[in-house]
Amino acid sequence: MTDGASRTAQTNGTDAPAGGQWRTAAARSITQVLNDQLTRVKVSPGHRVLDLTGVADRKHLSRLVGPSGHIDAPDRAQMPEDPRGYDIVLADRQPDRVDALAPMTALLRSGGWLILAGTAVTPPVVYTAVPGSTSVIDRVVRAINALTPSPAPPPSADTTIGVLIELGMDQVCVTTHTETSRGGGPECALYSHAARHLHDRLTGNAGFTTAELGQFDQLMQDPGILLRLSSTVALHARMSTA
């Protein structure tokens, strides 16, 4: 297996919610989703793979493509000029990606697969909580999402499917993966950390009191709290063999 220029998911090492911790949490989720999608499309030894995400599991990919395979991971700003040169293309699923679908599909060989994955931060849904706490959780989480450059919702599935079919894809599958989070777990801990870091902004223009933020911090550590904070959307599409 030969490698192109390697890339590492960018983290800045700071404790800011918009920095290392926030991006690392999203990257881990995307890495797992990509692994699931690679299994579904049956990556084989000898396949040539282009990773435009920067967060694919390289060891897992290497095992799949074997010694005769090839993995390219160029800088995000550099789209390879290799028409029909790849069996698999991995890319981010973000709002501006629809415009980028044409150049990505142009890289696929006949029967090749495009895999898109992205984390969508959605309004929170609280399933279990102590009486009177749902409103605080909902308002603080929404405020944190508004103040933090966290992952944005992907384009609509129907829009993306329509564009891909026009581009010659003959099989498209979109899946949404949602997991609940419990107080004390990693995702709740991340929001608790974000609330502490953004304390001044949340008590300023956002209008929260210190008591409310203290309550939120305690709720995010309460194992009796069960909620949904985000979802992951994945898509795989095959280039027509006709």
Backbone as numpy.savetxt, mean C-alpha at the origin, in Angstrom:
# Nx Ny Nz CAx CAy CAz Cx Cy Cz
20.03 -15.79 -10.92 19.17 -14.59 -10.92 20.06 -13.36 -10.92
19.81 -12.41 -11.80 20.58 -11.18 -11.87 19.70 -10.03 -11.45
20.30 -9.02 -10.82 19.56 -7.88 -10.30 19.88 -6.62 -11.08
18.86 -5.75 -11.21 19.10 -4.41 -11.69 19.50 -3.55 -10.51
19.45 -2.23 -10.68 19.81 -1.33 -9.59 18.84 -1.51 -8.45
19.36 -1.81 -7.26 18.49 -2.07 -6.12 18.02 -0.78 -5.50
16.84 -0.84 -4.87 16.29 0.32 -4.17 15.79 -0.13 -2.81
15.81 0.77 -1.87 15.33 0.50 -0.53 14.17 1.43 -0.24
13.13 0.91 0.42 12.00 1.76 0.80 12.51 2.92 1.62
12.08 4.12 1.30 12.63 5.31 1.93 12.05 5.53 3.31
12.93 5.65 4.29 12.53 6.05 5.63 13.54 7.08 6.11
13.08 8.03 6.88 14.00 9.08 7.28 14.48 8.93 8.71
14.05 7.88 9.39 14.55 7.61 10.72 13.98 8.51 11.79
13.09 9.43 11.45 12.53 10.30 12.46 11.35 9.63 13.14
10.88 10.24 14.22 9.72 9.68 14.89 8.44 10.34 14.42
8.49 11.13 13.35 7.30 11.78 12.85 6.37 10.77 12.20
5.05 10.91 12.43 4.12 9.96 11.82 4.17 9.99 10.30
4.59 11.12 9.72 4.71 11.20 8.27 6.06 10.67 7.80
6.91 10.28 8.76 8.24 9.80 8.43 8.35 8.31 8.46
9.44 7.83 9.07 9.78 6.43 8.99 8.71 5.46 9.43
8.12 5.66 10.61 7.17 4.69 11.14 5.94 4.57 10.24
5.42 5.70 9.79 4.19 5.67 8.98 4.45 4.96 7.66
5.54 5.31 6.98 5.84 4.70 5.69 6.19 3.23 5.85
6.90 2.88 6.94 7.28 1.49 7.14 6.05 0.62 7.34
5.07 1.11 8.09 3.84 0.34 8.32 3.11 0.09 7.00
3.02 1.12 6.16 2.36 0.95 4.86 3.15 0.00 3.96
4.48 0.12 4.00 5.31 -0.73 3.14 5.18 -2.20 3.50
5.11 -2.50 4.79 4.97 -3.90 5.21 3.66 -4.49 4.69
2.60 -3.71 4.75 1.32 -4.18 4.26 1.38 -4.45 2.77
1.99 -3.54 2.01 2.09 -3.70 0.56 2.95 -4.90 0.21
4.04 -5.11 0.94 4.92 -6.25 0.66 4.15 -7.57 0.76
3.33 -7.71 1.80 2.56 -8.94 1.96 1.54 -9.12 0.84
0.89 -8.02 0.47 -0.10 -8.10 -0.61 0.58 -8.48 -1.92
1.75 -7.92 -2.20 2.48 -8.28 -3.41 2.83 -9.76 -3.43
3.26 -10.29 -2.29 3.56 -11.72 -2.21 2.33 -12.56 -2.55
1.19 -12.16 -2.02 -0.05 -12.90 -2.32 -0.37 -12.84 -3.81
-0.21 -11.67 -4.40 -0.51 -11.52 -5.82 0.46 -12.32 -6.69
1.72 -12.36 -6.31 2.71 -13.13 -7.06 2.37 -14.62 -7.05
1.83 -15.07 -5.92 1.41 -16.48 -5.84 0.23 -16.73 -6.78
-0.68 -15.79 -6.85 -1.88 -15.96 -7.66 -1.58 -16.01 -9.15
-0.57 -15.26 -9.60 -0.26 -15.24 -11.03 0.78 -16.28 -11.40
1.24 -17.06 -10.41 2.15 -18.18 -10.67 3.44 -17.76 -11.36
4.21 -16.92 -10.68 5.53 -16.54 -11.17 6.39 -17.79 -11.27
7.14 -17.92 -12.37 7.88 -19.16 -12.64 9.37 -18.90 -12.80
10.19 -19.94 -12.65 11.64 -19.79 -12.90 11.88 -19.28 -14.31
12.81 -18.34 -14.43 13.12 -17.75 -15.72 12.37 -16.48 -16.03
11.36 -16.15 -15.24 10.60 -14.92 -15.50 11.46 -13.68 -15.25
11.16 -12.64 -16.02 11.81 -11.35 -15.83 10.81 -10.42 -15.15
11.23 -9.83 -14.02 10.33 -9.04 -13.18 10.84 -7.61 -13.07
9.93 -6.65 -13.18 10.25 -5.23 -12.96 9.52 -4.77 -11.71
10.27 -4.32 -10.71 9.67 -3.83 -9.46 9.76 -2.31 -9.42
8.62 -1.65 -9.59 8.55 -0.19 -9.51 8.06 0.29 -8.15
7.81 -0.65 -7.23 7.29 -0.29 -5.91 8.40 0.00 -4.91
9.52 -0.68 -5.03 10.60 -0.52 -4.06 10.40 -1.25 -2.77
9.26 -1.97 -2.62 9.00 -2.66 -1.35 8.73 -4.15 -1.55
8.96 -4.67 -2.75 8.74 -6.10 -2.98 9.75 -6.91 -2.17
9.35 -8.12 -1.79 10.21 -9.02 -1.03 11.22 -9.64 -2.00
12.43 -9.11 -2.02 13.41 -9.55 -3.01 13.81 -11.01 -2.83
13.92 -11.47 -1.59 14.28 -12.87 -1.37 13.20 -13.79 -1.90
11.94 -13.42 -1.65 10.83 -14.22 -2.14 10.81 -14.23 -3.67
11.00 -13.06 -4.27 11.03 -12.96 -5.73 12.16 -13.81 -6.32
13.31 -13.75 -5.67 14.46 -14.51 -6.17 14.19 -16.00 -6.16
13.51 -16.46 -5.12 13.17 -17.89 -5.07 12.20 -18.26 -6.20
11.28 -17.35 -6.50 10.28 -17.65 -7.53 10.88 -17.69 -8.93
11.75 -16.73 -9.26 12.28 -16.67 -10.62 13.49 -17.56 -10.82
14.15 -17.95 -9.72 15.27 -18.87 -9.82 16.52 -18.25 -10.44
17.58 -19.06 -10.57 18.85 -18.55 -11.10 18.75 -18.01 -12.53
17.78 -18.51 -13.30 17.65 -18.06 -14.69 16.77 -16.83 -14.82
16.17 -16.38 -13.72 15.29 -15.21 -13.77 16.05 -13.92 -13.62
15.33 -12.82 -13.67 15.95 -11.50 -13.62 14.99 -10.53 -12.93
15.51 -9.71 -12.02 14.71 -8.71 -11.31 15.33 -7.34 -11.54
14.56 -6.42 -12.07 14.99 -5.04 -12.23 14.24 -4.17 -11.23
14.94 -3.24 -10.59 14.31 -2.31 -9.65 14.91 -0.93 -9.85
14.53 -0.25 -10.92 15.11 1.07 -11.21 14.59 2.13 -10.28
15.22 3.28 -10.32 14.73 4.43 -9.58 13.32 4.77 -10.06
12.48 5.25 -9.13 11.08 5.53 -9.46 10.94 6.50 -10.63
11.90 7.38 -10.79 11.79 8.39 -11.86 12.22 7.84 -13.22
12.74 6.61 -13.24 13.25 6.04 -14.49 12.40 4.85 -14.92
11.52 5.07 -15.90 10.74 3.98 -16.46 11.56 3.31 -17.55
11.82 2.01 -17.46 12.65 1.33 -18.47 12.04 1.45 -19.86
12.91 1.50 -20.85 12.46 1.50 -22.24 12.77 0.13 -22.83
11.92 -0.81 -22.53 12.12 -2.19 -22.95 10.78 -2.78 -23.36
10.24 -2.39 -24.51 8.90 -2.85 -24.92 8.79 -4.37 -24.89
7.73 -4.82 -24.26 7.42 -6.25 -24.17 8.57 -7.06 -23.60
9.29 -6.46 -22.63 10.47 -7.14 -22.09 10.27 -7.87 -20.78
9.06 -7.73 -20.15 8.88 -8.29 -18.81 7.69 -9.24 -18.73
7.87 -10.25 -17.89 6.78 -11.18 -17.60 5.89 -10.64 -16.48
6.49 -9.88 -15.55 5.77 -9.33 -14.40 6.20 -7.88 -14.19
5.24 -6.98 -14.01 5.53 -5.60 -13.62 4.78 -5.31 -12.33
5.50 -4.88 -11.30 4.91 -4.52 -10.00 4.93 -3.01 -9.86
3.80 -2.41 -9.48 3.73 -0.96 -9.37 2.77 -0.54 -8.28
2.87 0.74 -7.86 1.98 1.30 -6.85 0.60 1.53 -7.43
-0.42 1.36 -6.60 -1.79 1.68 -7.00 -2.20 2.94 -6.27
-2.03 4.07 -6.91 -2.31 5.37 -6.32 -3.16 6.19 -7.29
-3.69 7.33 -6.85 -4.61 8.09 -7.70 -4.05 8.48 -9.06
-2.74 8.74 -9.16 -2.19 9.19 -10.43 -1.69 8.05 -11.30
-1.96 6.81 -10.88 -1.40 5.70 -11.63 -2.18 5.36 -12.90
-3.43 5.79 -13.01 -4.18 5.48 -14.22 -3.46 6.04 -15.45
-2.93 7.25 -15.36 -2.21 7.85 -16.47 -0.94 7.09 -16.81
-0.42 6.34 -15.86 0.82 5.60 -16.07 0.59 4.17 -16.52
-0.67 3.76 -16.66 -0.94 2.37 -17.02 -0.43 2.02 -18.41
-0.57 2.93 -19.36 -0.16 2.62 -20.74 1.33 2.28 -20.83
2.24 3.13 -20.30 3.66 2.77 -20.39 4.01 1.51 -19.62
3.28 1.22 -18.54 3.57 0.00 -17.79 3.13 -1.24 -18.55
1.93 -1.19 -19.15 1.47 -2.36 -19.89 2.31 -2.57 -21.15
2.89 -1.49 -21.69 3.73 -1.63 -22.88 5.00 -2.44 -22.59
5.34 -2.59 -21.32 6.53 -3.35 -20.95 6.28 -4.85 -20.86
4.99 -5.24 -20.89 4.64 -6.64 -20.66 4.70 -7.48 -21.94
5.24 -8.67 -21.77 5.21 -9.64 -22.86 3.79 -10.21 -22.97
3.52 -10.87 -24.07 2.24 -11.55 -24.24 2.05 -12.54 -23.09
0.91 -12.45 -22.40 0.65 -13.31 -21.26 1.27 -12.83 -19.96
1.96 -11.68 -20.01 2.60 -11.14 -18.81 1.58 -10.50 -17.87
2.01 -10.28 -16.63 1.09 -9.78 -15.60 1.52 -8.43 -15.04
0.56 -7.53 -14.93 0.73 -6.27 -14.20 0.10 -6.44 -12.83
0.87 -6.13 -11.78 0.36 -6.22 -10.41 0.46 -4.85 -9.77
-0.68 -4.32 -9.31 -0.74 -3.04 -8.62 -1.21 -3.26 -7.19
-0.63 -2.53 -6.25 -1.06 -2.65 -4.85 -0.87 -1.32 -4.14
-1.78 -1.01 -3.24 -1.69 0.23 -2.49 -2.54 0.19 -1.24
-2.12 0.96 -0.24 -2.88 1.07 1.01 -3.79 2.28 0.94
-5.06 2.08 1.23 -6.03 3.17 1.20 -6.44 3.51 2.63
-6.14 4.73 3.06 -6.59 5.19 4.37 -8.05 5.61 4.23
-8.93 4.95 4.95 -10.36 5.19 4.85 -10.90 5.71 6.18
-12.10 6.27 6.19 -12.70 6.68 7.46 -12.75 5.50 8.43
-12.44 5.70 9.69 -12.41 4.58 10.64 -13.81 4.00 10.88
-13.83 2.72 11.17 -15.06 2.05 11.57 -14.79 1.38 12.91
-15.52 1.78 13.95 -15.33 1.23 15.29 -16.37 0.14 15.52
-15.90 -1.08 15.80 -16.81 -2.21 16.00 -17.13 -2.43 17.48
-16.14 -2.34 18.33 -16.38 -2.45 19.78 -15.58 -1.36 20.49
-16.21 -0.74 21.46 -15.54 0.32 22.22 -16.34 0.57 23.48
-15.69 1.19 24.47 -16.39 1.54 25.70 -17.40 2.63 25.38
-18.51 2.69 26.09 -19.55 3.69 25.80 -19.00 5.10 25.74
-19.41 5.84 24.73 -19.02 7.24 24.60 -17.67 7.49 23.95
-16.95 6.42 23.55 -15.60 6.62 23.01 -15.55 6.63 21.48
-16.60 6.14 20.84 -16.58 6.02 19.39 -16.37 7.37 18.71
-17.03 8.40 19.21 -16.92 9.72 18.59 -15.50 10.26 18.69
-14.87 10.09 19.84 -13.50 10.58 20.02 -12.56 9.86 19.06
-12.68 8.55 18.97 -11.82 7.78 18.07 -12.01 8.24 16.63
-13.27 8.36 16.21 -13.56 8.75 14.84 -12.98 10.13 14.52
-13.20 11.10 15.40 -12.77 12.47 15.12 -11.25 12.59 15.12
-10.58 11.95 16.07 -9.13 12.08 16.15 -8.46 11.36 14.96
-8.93 10.16 14.62 -8.34 9.44 13.49 -8.51 10.24 12.20
-9.71 10.79 11.98 -9.94 11.59 10.78 -9.01 12.82 10.75
-8.82 13.44 11.91 -7.96 14.62 11.97 -6.50 14.25 11.69
-6.04 13.11 12.23 -4.67 12.66 11.96 -4.48 12.38 10.48
-5.45 11.70 9.88 -5.36 11.40 8.44 -5.28 12.68 7.61
-6.03 13.71 8.05 -6.04 14.97 7.31 -4.71 15.71 7.45
-4.02 15.52 8.58 -2.78 16.25 8.84 -1.54 15.50 8.38
-1.71 14.24 8.00 -0.57 13.39 7.68 -0.60 12.96 6.22
0.52 13.09 5.51 0.55 12.64 4.11 0.61 11.12 4.02
-0.44 10.49 4.53 -0.53 9.04 4.50 -1.10 8.59 3.17
-1.12 7.27 2.88 -1.58 6.80 1.57 -2.98 7.29 1.21
-3.16 7.68 -0.02 -4.45 8.19 -0.49 -5.26 7.08 -1.13
-6.57 7.27 -1.24 -7.41 6.24 -1.87 -6.99 6.02 -3.33
-7.00 4.78 -3.78 -6.65 4.51 -5.18 -7.80 4.90 -6.10
-7.56 4.93 -7.41 -8.65 5.23 -8.34 -9.70 4.13 -8.28
-10.89 4.42 -8.80 -11.95 3.43 -8.75 -11.57 2.20 -9.55
-11.99 1.03 -9.06 -11.66 -0.23 -9.73 -12.23 -0.26 -11.14
-13.47 0.21 -11.31 -14.10 0.18 -12.62 -13.34 1.02 -13.64
-12.85 2.18 -13.19 -12.07 3.04 -14.08 -10.80 2.34 -14.53
-10.09 1.76 -13.55 -8.83 1.09 -13.87 -9.06 -0.12 -14.78
-10.09 -0.92 -14.48 -10.38 -2.10 -15.31 -10.67 -1.69 -16.74
-11.48 -0.64 -16.92 -11.81 -0.18 -18.26 -10.58 0.23 -19.05
-9.67 0.97 -18.41 -8.46 1.41 -19.08 -7.59 0.21 -19.45
-7.46 -0.75 -18.53 -6.61 -1.91 -18.80 -7.15 -2.75 -19.96
-8.45 -2.90 -20.03 -9.03 -3.67 -21.15 -8.77 -2.96 -22.47
-8.88 -1.63 -22.47 -8.58 -0.87 -23.69 -7.12 -1.04 -24.09
-6.25 -1.28 -23.12 -4.82 -1.42 -23.38 -4.43 -2.85 -23.75
-5.41 -3.73 -23.88 -5.11 -5.07 -24.35 -5.04 -6.15 -23.29
-5.42 -5.82 -22.05 -5.44 -6.83 -21.00 -6.72 -7.65 -21.11
-6.61 -8.97 -21.00 -7.81 -9.79 -21.18 -8.27 -10.49 -19.90
-7.60 -10.21 -18.80 -8.03 -10.77 -17.51 -7.63 -9.81 -16.41
-8.60 -9.30 -15.67 -8.33 -8.32 -14.61 -9.04 -8.76 -13.34
-8.33 -8.75 -12.23 -8.92 -9.10 -10.93 -8.52 -8.06 -9.90
-9.52 -7.49 -9.21 -9.28 -6.50 -8.17 -9.75 -7.07 -6.84
-8.92 -6.98 -5.82 -9.28 -7.47 -4.49 -9.00 -6.39 -3.45
-9.87 -6.32 -2.45 -9.68 -5.40 -1.32 -9.50 -6.22 -0.06
-8.44 -5.93 0.67 -8.13 -6.67 1.89 -8.26 -5.73 3.08
-9.13 -6.07 4.00 -9.36 -5.25 5.19 -9.18 -6.09 6.44
-8.41 -5.59 7.38 -8.21 -6.27 8.65 -8.62 -5.35 9.80
-9.20 -5.95 10.82 -9.52 -5.17 12.01 -8.25 -5.00 12.84
-8.22 -3.93 13.60 -7.11 -3.64 14.51 -7.64 -3.59 15.93
-6.86 -4.10 16.87 -7.26 -4.08 18.27 -6.37 -3.12 19.03
-6.96 -2.46 20.02 -6.17 -1.56 20.86 -4.94 -2.26 21.42
-3.81 -1.58 21.38 -2.56 -2.18 21.81 -1.77 -2.80 20.68
-2.43 -2.99 19.51 -1.76 -3.56 18.35 -0.94 -2.52 17.62
-0.16 -2.95 16.61 0.76 -2.02 15.93 0.10 -0.85 15.23
-1.06 -1.06 14.57 -1.69 0.05 13.87 -2.26 1.06 14.84
-2.87 0.59 15.91 -3.38 1.51 16.93 -2.24 2.26 17.61
-1.11 1.56 17.83 0.06 2.20 18.43 0.59 3.31 17.52
0.51 3.08 16.22 0.97 4.09 15.28 0.11 5.36 15.36
-1.22 5.19 15.47 -2.10 6.35 15.60 -1.93 7.04 16.95
-1.65 6.26 17.98 -1.38 6.85 19.29 -0.12 7.71 19.22
0.90 7.18 18.57 2.15 7.92 18.38 1.89 9.20 17.57
1.09 9.08 16.52 0.79 10.24 15.68 0.08 11.34 16.47
-0.87 10.93 17.33 -1.61 11.92 18.12 -0.68 12.66 19.07
0.28 11.95 19.65 1.24 12.62 20.54 2.13 13.58 19.76
2.59 13.12 18.61 3.48 13.96 17.80 2.76 15.21 17.28
1.48 15.06 16.94 0.70 16.17 16.37 -0.10 16.92 17.43
0.26 16.76 18.69 -0.53 17.30 19.80 -0.84 18.79 19.60
0.19 19.58 19.29 -0.01 21.03 19.20 -0.96 21.39 18.06
-0.86 20.69 16.95 -1.74 20.98 15.81 -3.16 20.49 16.07
-3.28 19.38 16.78 -4.61 18.85 17.08 -5.35 19.71 18.11
-4.60 20.30 19.03 -5.22 21.18 20.03 -5.32 22.62 19.53
-4.71 22.88 18.38 -4.78 24.22 17.80 -5.96 24.33 16.88
-5.69 24.34 15.58 -6.76 24.52 14.59 -7.79 23.40 14.62
-7.36 22.16 14.96 -8.29 21.04 14.97 -9.26 21.10 16.14
-8.91 21.86 17.21 -9.85 22.13 18.30 -10.01 21.05 19.35
-9.09 20.07 19.42 -9.20 19.04 20.45 -8.64 19.55 21.77
-9.15 19.02 22.86 -8.60 19.34 24.17 -7.53 18.31 24.52
-6.67 18.69 25.46 -5.64 17.75 25.92 -6.28 16.52 26.55
-7.41 16.72 27.21 -8.13 15.60 27.84 -8.62 14.61 26.78
-9.14 15.14 25.67 -9.63 14.26 24.60 -8.49 13.45 23.99
-7.34 14.09 23.79 -6.20 13.37 23.22 -5.65 12.35 24.21
-5.73 12.67 25.49 -5.32 11.69 26.50 -6.26 10.49 26.50
-7.55 10.74 26.34 -8.52 9.65 26.25 -8.25 8.80 25.02
-7.96 9.45 23.89 -7.67 8.73 22.65 -6.46 7.82 22.84
-5.43 8.34 23.47 -4.21 7.56 23.71 -4.52 6.31 24.53
-5.34 6.45 25.55 -5.71 5.31 26.39 -6.55 4.30 25.59
-7.45 4.81 24.74 -8.29 3.92 23.94 -7.46 3.11 22.95
-6.44 3.73 22.37 -5.59 3.02 21.41 -4.75 1.93 22.08
-4.70 1.94 23.41 -3.98 0.90 24.14 -4.92 -0.13 24.78
-6.23 0.08 24.61 -7.23 -0.78 25.24 -7.53 -1.99 24.35
-7.21 -3.21 24.78 -7.47 -4.39 23.94 -8.95 -4.66 23.71
-9.82 -3.95 24.41 -11.24 -4.11 24.19 -11.75 -3.31 23.00
-10.89 -2.45 22.44 -11.24 -1.65 21.27 -10.96 -2.47 20.01
-11.95 -2.54 19.12 -11.76 -3.24 17.84 -12.27 -2.31 16.74
-11.42 -2.02 15.75 -11.79 -1.07 14.71 -11.05 -1.37 13.42
-11.48 -0.70 12.36 -10.80 -0.76 11.07 -10.25 0.62 10.77
-8.96 0.66 10.40 -8.31 1.93 10.14 -7.90 2.11 8.68
-7.72 1.03 7.95 -7.29 1.16 6.56 -7.61 -0.13 5.79
-7.45 -0.08 4.49 -7.64 -1.24 3.63 -6.50 -1.28 2.62
-6.28 -2.44 2.04 -5.29 -2.59 0.99 -5.99 -3.07 -0.28
-5.72 -2.38 -1.37 -6.34 -2.72 -2.66 -5.26 -3.28 -3.57
-5.53 -4.42 -4.20 -4.58 -5.04 -5.11 -5.27 -5.39 -6.42
-4.49 -5.39 -7.49 -5.02 -5.70 -8.81 -3.97 -6.49 -9.58
-4.41 -7.55 -10.27 -3.51 -8.18 -11.24 -4.25 -8.33 -12.56
-3.52 -8.06 -13.65 -4.11 -8.07 -14.99 -3.14 -8.71 -15.96
-3.67 -9.53 -16.88 -2.83 -10.27 -17.83 -2.89 -9.64 -19.22
-1.73 -9.50 -19.84 -1.68 -9.03 -21.21 -2.18 -10.11 -22.14
-3.04 -9.74 -23.05 -3.66 -10.70 -23.96 -2.62 -11.51 -24.73
-2.92 -12.79 -24.94 -2.04 -13.65 -25.72 -2.51 -13.76 -27.17
-3.62 -13.08 -27.48 -4.17 -13.17 -28.85 -3.29 -12.42 -29.84
